[in-house]
mmCIF file of N, CA and C in Angstrom:
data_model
loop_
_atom_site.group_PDB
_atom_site.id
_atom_site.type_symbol
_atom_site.label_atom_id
_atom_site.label_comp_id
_atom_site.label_asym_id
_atom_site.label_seq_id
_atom_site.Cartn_x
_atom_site.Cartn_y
_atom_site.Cartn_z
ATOM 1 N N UNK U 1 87.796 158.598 156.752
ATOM 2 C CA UNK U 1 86.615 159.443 156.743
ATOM 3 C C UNK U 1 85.783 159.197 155.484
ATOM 4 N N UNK U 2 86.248 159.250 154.113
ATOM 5 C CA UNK U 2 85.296 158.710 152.904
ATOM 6 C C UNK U 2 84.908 157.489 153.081
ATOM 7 N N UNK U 3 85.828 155.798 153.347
ATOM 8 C CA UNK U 3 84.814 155.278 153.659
ATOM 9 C C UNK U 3 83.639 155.159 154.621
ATOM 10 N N UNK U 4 83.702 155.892 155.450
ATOM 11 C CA UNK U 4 82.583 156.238 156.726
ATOM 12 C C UNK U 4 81.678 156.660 155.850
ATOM 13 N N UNK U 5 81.623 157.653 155.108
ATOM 14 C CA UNK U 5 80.603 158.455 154.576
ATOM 15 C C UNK U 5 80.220 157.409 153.485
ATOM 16 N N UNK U 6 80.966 156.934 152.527
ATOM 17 C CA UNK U 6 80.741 156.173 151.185
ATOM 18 C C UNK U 6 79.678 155.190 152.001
ATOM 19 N N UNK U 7 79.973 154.550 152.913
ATOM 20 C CA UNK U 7 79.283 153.002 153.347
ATOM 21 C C UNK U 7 78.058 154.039 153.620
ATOM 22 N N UNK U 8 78.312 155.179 154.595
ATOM 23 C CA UNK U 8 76.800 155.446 155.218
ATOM 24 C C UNK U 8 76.015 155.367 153.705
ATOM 25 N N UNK U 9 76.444 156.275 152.472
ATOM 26 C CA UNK U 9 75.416 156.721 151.789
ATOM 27 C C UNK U 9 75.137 155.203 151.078
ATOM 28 N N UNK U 10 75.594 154.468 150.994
ATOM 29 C CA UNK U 10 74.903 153.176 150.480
ATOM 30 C C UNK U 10 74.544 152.280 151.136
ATOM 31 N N UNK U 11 74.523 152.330 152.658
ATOM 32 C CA UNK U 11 73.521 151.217 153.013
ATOM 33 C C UNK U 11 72.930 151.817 154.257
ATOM 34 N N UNK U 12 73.243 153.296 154.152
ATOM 35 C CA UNK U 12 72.262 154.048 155.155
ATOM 36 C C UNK U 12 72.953 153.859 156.801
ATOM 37 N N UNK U 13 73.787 153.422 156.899
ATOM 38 C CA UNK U 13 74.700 153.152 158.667
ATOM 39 C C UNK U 13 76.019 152.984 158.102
ATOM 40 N N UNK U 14 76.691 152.858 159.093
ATOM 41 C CA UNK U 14 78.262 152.864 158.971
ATOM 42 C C UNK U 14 78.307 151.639 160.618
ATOM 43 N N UNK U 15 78.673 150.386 159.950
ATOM 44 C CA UNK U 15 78.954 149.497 160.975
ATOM 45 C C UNK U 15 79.271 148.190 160.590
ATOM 46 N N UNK U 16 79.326 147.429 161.206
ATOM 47 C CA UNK U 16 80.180 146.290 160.946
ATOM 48 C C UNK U 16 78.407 145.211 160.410
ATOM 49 N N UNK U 17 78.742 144.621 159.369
ATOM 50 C CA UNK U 17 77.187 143.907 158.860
ATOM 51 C C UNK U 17 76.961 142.881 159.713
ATOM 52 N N UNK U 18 75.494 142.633 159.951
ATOM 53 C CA UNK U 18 75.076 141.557 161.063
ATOM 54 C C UNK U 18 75.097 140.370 160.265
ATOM 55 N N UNK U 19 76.063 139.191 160.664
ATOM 56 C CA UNK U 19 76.428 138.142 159.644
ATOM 57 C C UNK U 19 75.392 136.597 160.624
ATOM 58 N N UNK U 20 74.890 136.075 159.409
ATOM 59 C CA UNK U 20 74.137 134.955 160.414
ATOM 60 C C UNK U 20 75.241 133.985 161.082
ATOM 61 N N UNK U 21 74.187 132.952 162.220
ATOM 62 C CA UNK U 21 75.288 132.148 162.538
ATOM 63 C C UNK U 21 75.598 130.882 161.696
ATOM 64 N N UNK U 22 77.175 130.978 161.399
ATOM 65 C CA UNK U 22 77.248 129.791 160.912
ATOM 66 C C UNK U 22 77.143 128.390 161.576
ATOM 67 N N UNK U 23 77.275 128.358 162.760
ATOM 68 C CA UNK U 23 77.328 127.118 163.196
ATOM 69 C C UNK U 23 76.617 126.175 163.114
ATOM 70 N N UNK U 24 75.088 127.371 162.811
ATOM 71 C CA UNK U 24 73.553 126.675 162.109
ATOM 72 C C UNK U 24 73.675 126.919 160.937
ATOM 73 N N UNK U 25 73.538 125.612 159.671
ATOM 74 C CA UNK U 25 73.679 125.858 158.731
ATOM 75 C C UNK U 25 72.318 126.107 157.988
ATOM 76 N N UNK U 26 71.042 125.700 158.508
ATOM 77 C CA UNK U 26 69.850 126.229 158.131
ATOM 78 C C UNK U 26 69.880 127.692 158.082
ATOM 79 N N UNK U 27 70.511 128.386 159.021
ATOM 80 C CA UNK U 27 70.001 130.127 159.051
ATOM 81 C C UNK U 27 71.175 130.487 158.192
ATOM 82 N N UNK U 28 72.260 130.163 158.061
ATOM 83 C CA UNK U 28 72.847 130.414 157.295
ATOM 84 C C UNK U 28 72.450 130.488 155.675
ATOM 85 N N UNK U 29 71.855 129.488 155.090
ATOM 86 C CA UNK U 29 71.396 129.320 154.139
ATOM 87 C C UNK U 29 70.268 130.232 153.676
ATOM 88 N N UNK U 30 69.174 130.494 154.479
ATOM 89 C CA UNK U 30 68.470 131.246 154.252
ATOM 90 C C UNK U 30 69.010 132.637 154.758
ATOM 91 N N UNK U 31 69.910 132.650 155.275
ATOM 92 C CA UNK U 31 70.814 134.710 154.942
ATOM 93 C C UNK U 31 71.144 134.884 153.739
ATOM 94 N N UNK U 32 71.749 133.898 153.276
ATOM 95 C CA UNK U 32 72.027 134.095 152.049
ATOM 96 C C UNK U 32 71.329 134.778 150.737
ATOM 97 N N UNK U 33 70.409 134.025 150.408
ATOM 98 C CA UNK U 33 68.986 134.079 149.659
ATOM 99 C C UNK U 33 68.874 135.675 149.843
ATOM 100 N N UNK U 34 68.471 136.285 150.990
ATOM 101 C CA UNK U 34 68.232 137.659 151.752
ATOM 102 C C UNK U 34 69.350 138.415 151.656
ATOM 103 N N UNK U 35 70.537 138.258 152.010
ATOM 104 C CA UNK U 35 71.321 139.191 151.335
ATOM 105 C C UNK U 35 71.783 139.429 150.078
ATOM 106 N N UNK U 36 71.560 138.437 149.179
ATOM 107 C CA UNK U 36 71.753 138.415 147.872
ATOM 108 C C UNK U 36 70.592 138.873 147.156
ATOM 109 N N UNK U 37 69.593 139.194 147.508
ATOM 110 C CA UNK U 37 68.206 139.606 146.768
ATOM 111 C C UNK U 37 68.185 141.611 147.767
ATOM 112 N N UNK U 38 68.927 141.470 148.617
ATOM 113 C CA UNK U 38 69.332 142.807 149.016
ATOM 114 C C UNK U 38 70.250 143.726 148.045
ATOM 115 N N UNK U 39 71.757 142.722 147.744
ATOM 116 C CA UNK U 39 72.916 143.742 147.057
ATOM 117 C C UNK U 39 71.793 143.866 145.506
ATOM 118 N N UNK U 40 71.027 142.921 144.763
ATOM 119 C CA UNK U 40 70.585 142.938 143.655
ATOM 120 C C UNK U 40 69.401 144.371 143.689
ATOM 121 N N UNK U 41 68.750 144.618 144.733
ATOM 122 C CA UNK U 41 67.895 145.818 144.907
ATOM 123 C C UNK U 41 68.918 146.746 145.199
ATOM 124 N N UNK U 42 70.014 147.139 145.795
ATOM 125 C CA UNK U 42 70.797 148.184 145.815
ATOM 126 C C UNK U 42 71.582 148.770 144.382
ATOM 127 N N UNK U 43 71.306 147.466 143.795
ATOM 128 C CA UNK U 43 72.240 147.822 142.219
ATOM 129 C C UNK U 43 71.056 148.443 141.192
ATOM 130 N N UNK U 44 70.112 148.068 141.203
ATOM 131 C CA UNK U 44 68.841 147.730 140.758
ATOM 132 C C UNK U 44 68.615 149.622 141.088
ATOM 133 N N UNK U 45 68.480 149.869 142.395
ATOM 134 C CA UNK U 45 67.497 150.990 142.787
ATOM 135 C C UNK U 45 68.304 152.199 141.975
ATOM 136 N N UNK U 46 69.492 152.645 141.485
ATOM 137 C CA UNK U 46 69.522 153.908 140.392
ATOM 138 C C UNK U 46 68.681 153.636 139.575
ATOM 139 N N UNK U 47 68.991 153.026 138.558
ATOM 140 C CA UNK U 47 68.597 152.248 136.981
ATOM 141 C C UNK U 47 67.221 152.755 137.169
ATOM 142 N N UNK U 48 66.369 152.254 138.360
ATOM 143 C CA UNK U 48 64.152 152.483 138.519
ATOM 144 C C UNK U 48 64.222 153.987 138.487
ATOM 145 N N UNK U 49 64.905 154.414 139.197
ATOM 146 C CA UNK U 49 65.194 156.090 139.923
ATOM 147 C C UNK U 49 65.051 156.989 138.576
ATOM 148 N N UNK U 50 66.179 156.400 137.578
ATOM 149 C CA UNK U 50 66.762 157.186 136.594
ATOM 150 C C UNK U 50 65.490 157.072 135.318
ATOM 151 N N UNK U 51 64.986 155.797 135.301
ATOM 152 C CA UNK U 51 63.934 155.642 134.577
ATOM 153 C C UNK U 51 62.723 156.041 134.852
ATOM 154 N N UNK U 52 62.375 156.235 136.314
ATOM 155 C CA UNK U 52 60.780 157.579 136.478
ATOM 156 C C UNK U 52 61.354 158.457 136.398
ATOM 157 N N UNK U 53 62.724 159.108 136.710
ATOM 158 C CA UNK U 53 63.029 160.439 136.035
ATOM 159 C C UNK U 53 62.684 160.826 134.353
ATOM 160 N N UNK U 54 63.030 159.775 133.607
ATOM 161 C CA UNK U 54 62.753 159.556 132.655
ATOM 162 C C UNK U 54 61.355 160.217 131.925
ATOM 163 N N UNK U 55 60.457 158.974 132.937
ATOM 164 C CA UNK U 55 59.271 159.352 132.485
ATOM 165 C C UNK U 55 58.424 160.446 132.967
ATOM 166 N N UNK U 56 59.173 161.069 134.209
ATOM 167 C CA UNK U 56 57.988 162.403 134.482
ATOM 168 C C UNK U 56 58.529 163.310 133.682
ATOM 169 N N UNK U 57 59.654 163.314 133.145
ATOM 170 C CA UNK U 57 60.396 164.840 132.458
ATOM 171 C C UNK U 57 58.836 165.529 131.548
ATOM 172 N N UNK U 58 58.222 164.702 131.156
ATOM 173 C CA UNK U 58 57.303 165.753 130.026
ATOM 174 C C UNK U 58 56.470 166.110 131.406
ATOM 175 N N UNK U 59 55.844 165.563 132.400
ATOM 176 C CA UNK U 59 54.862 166.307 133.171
ATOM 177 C C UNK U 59 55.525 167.307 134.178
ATOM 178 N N UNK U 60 57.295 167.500 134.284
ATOM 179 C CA UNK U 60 57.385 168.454 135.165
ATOM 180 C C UNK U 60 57.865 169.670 134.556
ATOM 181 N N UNK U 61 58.595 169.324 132.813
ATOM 182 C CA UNK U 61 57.721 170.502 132.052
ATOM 183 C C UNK U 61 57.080 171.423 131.673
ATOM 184 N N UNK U 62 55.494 170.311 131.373
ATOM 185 C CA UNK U 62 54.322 170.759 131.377
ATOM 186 C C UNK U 62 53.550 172.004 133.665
ATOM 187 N N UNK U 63 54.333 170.701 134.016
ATOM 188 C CA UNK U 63 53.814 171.436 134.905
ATOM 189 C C UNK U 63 55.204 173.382 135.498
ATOM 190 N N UNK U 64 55.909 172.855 135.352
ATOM 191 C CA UNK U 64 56.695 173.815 134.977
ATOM 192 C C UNK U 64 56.349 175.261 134.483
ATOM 193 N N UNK U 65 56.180 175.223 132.851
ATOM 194 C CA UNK U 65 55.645 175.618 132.164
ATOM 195 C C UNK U 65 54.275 176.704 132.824
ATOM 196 N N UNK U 66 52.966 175.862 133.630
ATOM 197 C CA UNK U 66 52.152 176.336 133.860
ATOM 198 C C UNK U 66 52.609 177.087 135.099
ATOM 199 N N UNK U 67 53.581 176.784 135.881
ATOM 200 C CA UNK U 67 53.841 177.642 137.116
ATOM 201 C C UNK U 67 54.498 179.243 136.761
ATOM 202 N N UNK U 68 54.237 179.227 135.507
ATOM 203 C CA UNK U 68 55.020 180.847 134.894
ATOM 204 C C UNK U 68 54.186 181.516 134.855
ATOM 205 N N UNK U 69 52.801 181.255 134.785
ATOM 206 C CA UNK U 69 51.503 182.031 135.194
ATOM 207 C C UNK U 69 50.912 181.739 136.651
ATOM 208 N N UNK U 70 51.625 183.292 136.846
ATOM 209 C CA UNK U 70 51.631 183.471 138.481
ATOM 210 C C UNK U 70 49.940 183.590 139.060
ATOM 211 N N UNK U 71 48.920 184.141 138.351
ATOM 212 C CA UNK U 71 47.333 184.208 138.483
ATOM 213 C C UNK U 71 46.476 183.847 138.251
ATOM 214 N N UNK U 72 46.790 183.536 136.435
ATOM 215 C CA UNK U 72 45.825 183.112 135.441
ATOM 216 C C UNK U 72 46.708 182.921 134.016
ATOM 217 N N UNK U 73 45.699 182.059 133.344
ATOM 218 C CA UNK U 73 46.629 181.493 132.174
ATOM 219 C C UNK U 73 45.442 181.441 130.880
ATOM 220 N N UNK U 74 45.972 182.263 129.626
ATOM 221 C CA UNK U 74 44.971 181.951 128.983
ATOM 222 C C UNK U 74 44.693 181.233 127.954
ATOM 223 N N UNK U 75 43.345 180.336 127.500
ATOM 224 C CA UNK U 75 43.239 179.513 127.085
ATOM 225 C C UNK U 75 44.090 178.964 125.823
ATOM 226 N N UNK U 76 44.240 179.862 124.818
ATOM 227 C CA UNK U 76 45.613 179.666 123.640
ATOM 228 C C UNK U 76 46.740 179.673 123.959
ATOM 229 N N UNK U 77 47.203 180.225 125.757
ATOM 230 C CA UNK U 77 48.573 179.303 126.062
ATOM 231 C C UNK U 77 48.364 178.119 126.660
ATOM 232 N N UNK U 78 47.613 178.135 127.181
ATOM 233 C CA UNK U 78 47.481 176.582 127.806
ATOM 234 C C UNK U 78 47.479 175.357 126.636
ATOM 235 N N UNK U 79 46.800 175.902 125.535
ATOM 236 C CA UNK U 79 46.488 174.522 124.403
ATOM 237 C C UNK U 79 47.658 174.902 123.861
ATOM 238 N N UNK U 80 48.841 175.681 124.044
ATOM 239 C CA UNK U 80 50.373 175.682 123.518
ATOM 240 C C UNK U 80 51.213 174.619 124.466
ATOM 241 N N UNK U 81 50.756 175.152 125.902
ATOM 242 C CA UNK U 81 51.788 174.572 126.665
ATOM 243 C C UNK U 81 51.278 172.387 126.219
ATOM 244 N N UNK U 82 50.134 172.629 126.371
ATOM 245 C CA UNK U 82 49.792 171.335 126.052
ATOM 246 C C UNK U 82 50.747 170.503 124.769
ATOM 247 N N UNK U 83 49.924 171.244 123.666
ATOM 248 C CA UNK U 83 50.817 170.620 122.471
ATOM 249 C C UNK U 83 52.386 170.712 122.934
ATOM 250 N N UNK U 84 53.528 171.626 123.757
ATOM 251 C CA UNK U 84 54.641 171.502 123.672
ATOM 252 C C UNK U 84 55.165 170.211 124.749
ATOM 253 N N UNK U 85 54.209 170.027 125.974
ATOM 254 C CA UNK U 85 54.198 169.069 126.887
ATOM 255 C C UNK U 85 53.566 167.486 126.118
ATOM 256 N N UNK U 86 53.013 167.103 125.394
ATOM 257 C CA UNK U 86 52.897 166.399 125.019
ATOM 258 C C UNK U 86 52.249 165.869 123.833
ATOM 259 N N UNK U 87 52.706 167.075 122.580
ATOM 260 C CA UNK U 87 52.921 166.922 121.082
ATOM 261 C C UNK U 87 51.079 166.397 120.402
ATOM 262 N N UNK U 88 50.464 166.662 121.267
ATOM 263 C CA UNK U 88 48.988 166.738 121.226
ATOM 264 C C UNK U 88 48.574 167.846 120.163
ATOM 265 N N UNK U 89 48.357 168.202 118.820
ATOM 266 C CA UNK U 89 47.652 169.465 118.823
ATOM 267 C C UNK U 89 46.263 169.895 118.632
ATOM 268 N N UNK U 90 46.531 170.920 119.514
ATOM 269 C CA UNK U 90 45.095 171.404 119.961
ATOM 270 C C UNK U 90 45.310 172.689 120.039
ATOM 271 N N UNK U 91 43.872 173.492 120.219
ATOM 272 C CA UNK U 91 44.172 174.819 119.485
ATOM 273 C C UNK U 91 43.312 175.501 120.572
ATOM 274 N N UNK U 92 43.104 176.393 120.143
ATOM 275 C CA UNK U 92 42.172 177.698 121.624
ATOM 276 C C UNK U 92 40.920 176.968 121.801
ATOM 277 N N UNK U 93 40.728 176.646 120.280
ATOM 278 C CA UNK U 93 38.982 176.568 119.630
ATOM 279 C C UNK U 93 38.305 175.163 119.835
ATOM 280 N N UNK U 94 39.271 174.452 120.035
ATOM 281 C CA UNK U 94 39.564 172.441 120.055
ATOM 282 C C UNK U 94 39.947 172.303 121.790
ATOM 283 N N UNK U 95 39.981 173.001 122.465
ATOM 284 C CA UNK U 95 40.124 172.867 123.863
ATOM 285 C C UNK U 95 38.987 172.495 124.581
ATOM 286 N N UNK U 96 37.982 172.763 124.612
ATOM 287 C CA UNK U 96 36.944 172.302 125.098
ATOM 288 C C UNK U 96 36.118 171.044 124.003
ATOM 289 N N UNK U 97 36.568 170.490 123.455
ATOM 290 C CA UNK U 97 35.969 170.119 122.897
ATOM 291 C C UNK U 97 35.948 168.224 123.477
#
């Protein structure tokens, strides 16, 4: 039963892999190429994942942050939430500016 589930969650099915024919060694050759530029994007795809996690952390924050004002937000918190979302400072008076 775990490997059923383990295979589904990493290659999305649970089944036996569609293998080219060998008897042709042209299609064979070019499966290769294709499945090997496949396992390299499966290893590959945390690492991208973990790194835009990375980079939205200050805008979900910032946007965070602004979802605590359920109506309205006023202008000397907003130029707070700003400077704390992205170390900008700016002030009530420097907001429009």
């Amino acid at each position: 039963m775990y490997v059923v589930i383990s295979s589904i969650r990493k290659t999305g099915c649970c089944g036996a892999p569609v293998l080219p024919n060998f008897r042709n060694s042209a299609e064979a050759a070019r499966a290769w190429p294709d499945n090997e530029e496949q396992r390299l994007f499966e290893e590959r795809k945390p690492l991208v994942l973990e790194q835009r996690m990375k980079e939205a952390r200050p805008k979900v924050f910032f946007v965070e942050s602004i979802e605590v004002a359920k109506i309205s937000i006023l202008v000397g918190e907003m130029a707070k939430f700003i400077n704390q979302a992205t170390g900008y400072d700016i002030g009530e008076n420097r907001f429009f500016e």
